[in-house]
C-alpha cells in the first residue's frame, strides 16, 4: 500500500497504528509469510470473504487456524496478485476501523485466467489486533475466471 495515500489525514496515534498494522499485514502476505501475518490477528478473529464457497477463498474463517487456511488458499488460488492504482485507493480510518477500497488483478489457479475487480476491505481492531475482517469483491467475475469461462 502506498504511503502517499495517508499524507493529508489527521489521525490519532491509535488510528495511525491500526493503519500501519493493516499495511504490515498486506506486506507480509504479499511476501508469502503466512505465519508472520497471523501475529496481527486476535485469537477469536472472524474473517468473512464474500466469495461463493466453490472458490476456496470464500466463506467465514475463525481464529488463527481459519486465517491460516484462508491465506494458504489465497496463495494457491490467486497467483501474481497486483494491487492496482494504489495511489488512488480510498482509505477511511476511524477509531477501531480501517476501510480500504481498491482494485486488484491476479491469475486464477487452476485455470490461469485473469481476474480483475474492485474490492472493499473492512478491518476492525481490538487491543491493537485485527478482530474482524470483511472482504468484498465482484464475485461473479472471480467465479467466472475460477470456472474457466
CSV table of C-alpha atoms in Angstrom, one decimal:
chain,number,residue,atom,x,y,z
A,1,UNK,CA,0.0,0.0,0.0
A,2,UNK,CA,1.2,3.4,-0.9
A,3,UNK,CA,2.2,5.7,2.0
A,4,UNK,CA,1.2,8.7,-0.1
A,5,UNK,CA,-2.5,8.0,0.5
A,6,UNK,CA,-2.0,8.9,4.2
A,7,UNK,CA,-0.3,12.3,3.8
A,8,UNK,CA,-3.3,14.6,4.4
A,9,UNK,CA,-5.1,12.5,7.0
A,10,UNK,CA,-5.3,13.7,10.6
A,11,UNK,CA,-5.3,10.5,12.6
A,12,UNK,CA,-5.0,9.8,16.3
A,13,UNK,CA,-1.9,7.8,17.3
A,14,UNK,CA,-4.1,4.7,17.7
A,15,UNK,CA,-5.7,5.1,14.3
A,16,UNK,CA,-2.3,5.5,12.6
A,17,UNK,CA,-1.1,2.4,14.4
A,18,UNK,CA,-4.1,0.5,13.1
A,19,UNK,CA,-3.5,1.6,9.6
A,20,UNK,CA,0.2,0.6,10.0
A,21,UNK,CA,-0.8,-2.9,11.1
A,22,UNK,CA,-3.0,-3.3,8.0
A,23,UNK,CA,-0.2,-2.2,5.8
A,24,UNK,CA,2.3,-4.5,7.5
A,25,UNK,CA,-0.2,-7.4,7.2
A,26,UNK,CA,-0.6,-6.7,3.5
A,27,UNK,CA,3.2,-6.7,3.1
A,28,UNK,CA,3.9,-10.0,4.9
A,29,UNK,CA,1.0,-11.7,3.0
A,30,UNK,CA,2.5,-10.4,-0.3
A,31,UNK,CA,5.8,-11.9,0.7
A,32,UNK,CA,4.1,-15.2,1.4
A,33,UNK,CA,4.9,-15.2,5.1
A,34,UNK,CA,1.6,-16.6,6.5
A,35,UNK,CA,3.0,-17.3,10.0
A,36,UNK,CA,4.1,-13.7,10.4
A,37,UNK,CA,0.7,-12.5,9.2
A,38,UNK,CA,-1.0,-14.4,12.0
A,39,UNK,CA,0.5,-12.2,14.7
A,40,UNK,CA,-1.7,-9.3,13.6
A,41,UNK,CA,-5.0,-11.2,14.5
A,42,UNK,CA,-6.8,-11.8,17.7
A,43,UNK,CA,-7.3,-15.4,18.9
A,44,UNK,CA,-11.1,-15.1,18.1
A,45,UNK,CA,-10.8,-13.3,14.8
A,46,UNK,CA,-13.6,-13.7,12.3
A,47,UNK,CA,-12.9,-13.2,8.6
A,48,UNK,CA,-15.9,-13.1,6.1
A,49,UNK,CA,-14.9,-13.3,2.5
A,50,UNK,CA,-17.8,-12.5,0.1
A,51,UNK,CA,-17.0,-15.1,-2.5
A,52,UNK,CA,-19.1,-18.3,-3.1
A,53,UNK,CA,-17.6,-21.2,-1.3
A,54,UNK,CA,-16.9,-23.1,-4.5
A,55,UNK,CA,-13.8,-20.9,-4.7
A,56,UNK,CA,-11.5,-22.0,-1.9
A,57,UNK,CA,-11.3,-18.3,-0.7
A,58,UNK,CA,-14.9,-17.9,0.1
A,59,UNK,CA,-16.7,-18.2,3.4
A,60,UNK,CA,-16.3,-17.4,7.0
A,61,UNK,CA,-13.0,-18.2,8.8
A,62,UNK,CA,-12.5,-18.3,12.5
A,63,UNK,CA,-9.4,-17.9,14.7
A,64,UNK,CA,-5.8,-18.1,13.6
A,65,UNK,CA,-6.3,-21.6,12.0
A,66,UNK,CA,-9.1,-20.2,9.9
A,67,UNK,CA,-7.0,-17.2,8.9
A,68,UNK,CA,-4.1,-19.5,8.0
A,69,UNK,CA,-6.5,-21.7,5.9
A,70,UNK,CA,-7.7,-18.6,4.1
A,71,UNK,CA,-4.2,-17.2,3.5
A,72,UNK,CA,-3.0,-20.6,2.2
A,73,UNK,CA,-5.9,-20.8,-0.1
A,74,UNK,CA,-5.3,-17.3,-1.3
A,75,UNK,CA,-1.7,-18.1,-2.0
A,76,UNK,CA,-2.7,-21.2,-4.1
A,77,UNK,CA,-5.7,-19.7,-5.8
A,78,UNK,CA,-4.6,-16.1,-6.7
A,79,UNK,CA,-1.2,-16.0,-8.3
A,80,UNK,CA,0.7,-12.9,-9.2
A,81,UNK,CA,-1.7,-10.6,-7.4
A,82,UNK,CA,-1.2,-7.0,-8.2
A,83,UNK,CA,-2.7,-4.1,-6.2
A,84,UNK,CA,-3.7,-1.7,-9.0
A,85,UNK,CA,-3.6,2.1,-8.8
A,86,UNK,CA,-2.7,2.2,-5.1
A,87,UNK,CA,-2.2,5.9,-5.1
A,88,UNK,CA,-6.0,6.3,-5.8
A,89,UNK,CA,-7.2,3.8,-3.2
A,90,UNK,CA,-9.7,5.2,-0.7
A,91,UNK,CA,-8.8,4.6,2.9
A,92,UNK,CA,-11.0,5.5,5.8
A,93,UNK,CA,-9.7,5.2,9.3
A,94,UNK,CA,-12.0,6.0,12.2
A,95,UNK,CA,-11.4,4.7,15.7
A,96,UNK,CA,-11.0,0.9,15.6
A,97,UNK,CA,-12.0,0.6,11.9
A,98,UNK,CA,-9.9,0.7,8.7
A,99,UNK,CA,-11.7,0.5,5.4
A,100,UNK,CA,-9.9,0.3,2.1
A,101,UNK,CA,-11.5,0.5,-1.3
A,102,UNK,CA,-9.1,-0.5,-4.2
A,103,UNK,CA,-8.6,-2.6,-7.2
A,104,UNK,CA,-6.7,-5.9,-7.7
A,105,UNK,CA,-5.7,-8.2,-10.5
A,106,UNK,CA,-4.5,-11.8,-10.3
A,107,UNK,CA,-4.2,-15.1,-12.3
A,108,UNK,CA,-6.6,-17.7,-11.0
A,109,UNK,CA,-5.4,-21.2,-10.5
A,110,UNK,CA,-6.0,-23.8,-11.8
A,111,UNK,CA,-7.4,-22.2,-14.9
A,112,UNK,CA,-4.7,-19.5,-15.3
A,113,UNK,CA,-7.4,-17.0,-16.2
A,114,UNK,CA,-7.0,-13.3,-15.3
A,115,UNK,CA,-9.3,-11.8,-12.7
A,116,UNK,CA,-9.6,-8.1,-12.1
A,117,UNK,CA,-12.0,-6.4,-9.7
A,118,UNK,CA,-12.6,-3.6,-7.3
A,119,UNK,CA,-12.6,-4.6,-3.7
A,120,UNK,CA,-13.5,-3.3,-0.3
A,121,UNK,CA,-11.8,-4.4,2.9
A,122,UNK,CA,-13.2,-3.6,6.3
A,123,UNK,CA,-11.0,-4.3,9.3
A,124,UNK,CA,-12.0,-3.9,12.9
A,125,UNK,CA,-9.4,-3.8,15.7
A,126,UNK,CA,-9.5,-4.8,19.4
A,127,UNK,CA,-6.5,-4.2,21.7
A,128,UNK,CA,-4.2,-3.5,18.7
A,129,UNK,CA,-5.0,-6.6,16.7
A,130,UNK,CA,-7.4,-7.4,13.9
A,131,UNK,CA,-10.6,-8.9,15.4
A,132,UNK,CA,-12.8,-8.8,12.3
A,133,UNK,CA,-12.0,-8.7,8.6
A,134,UNK,CA,-14.6,-8.4,5.8
A,135,UNK,CA,-13.7,-8.6,2.2
A,136,UNK,CA,-16.0,-7.7,-0.7
A,137,UNK,CA,-15.2,-8.3,-4.4
A,138,UNK,CA,-17.0,-8.8,-7.6
A,139,UNK,CA,-17.6,-12.4,-7.0
A,140,UNK,CA,-19.3,-13.0,-10.4
A,141,UNK,CA,-16.0,-12.0,-12.2
A,142,UNK,CA,-13.9,-14.2,-9.8
A,143,UNK,CA,-16.1,-17.2,-10.1
A,144,UNK,CA,-16.2,-16.9,-13.9
A,145,UNK,CA,-12.4,-16.9,-14.0
A,146,UNK,CA,-12.2,-19.7,-11.5
A,147,UNK,CA,-14.5,-21.9,-13.6
A,148,UNK,CA,-12.5,-21.2,-16.7
A,149,UNK,CA,-15.2,-19.4,-18.6
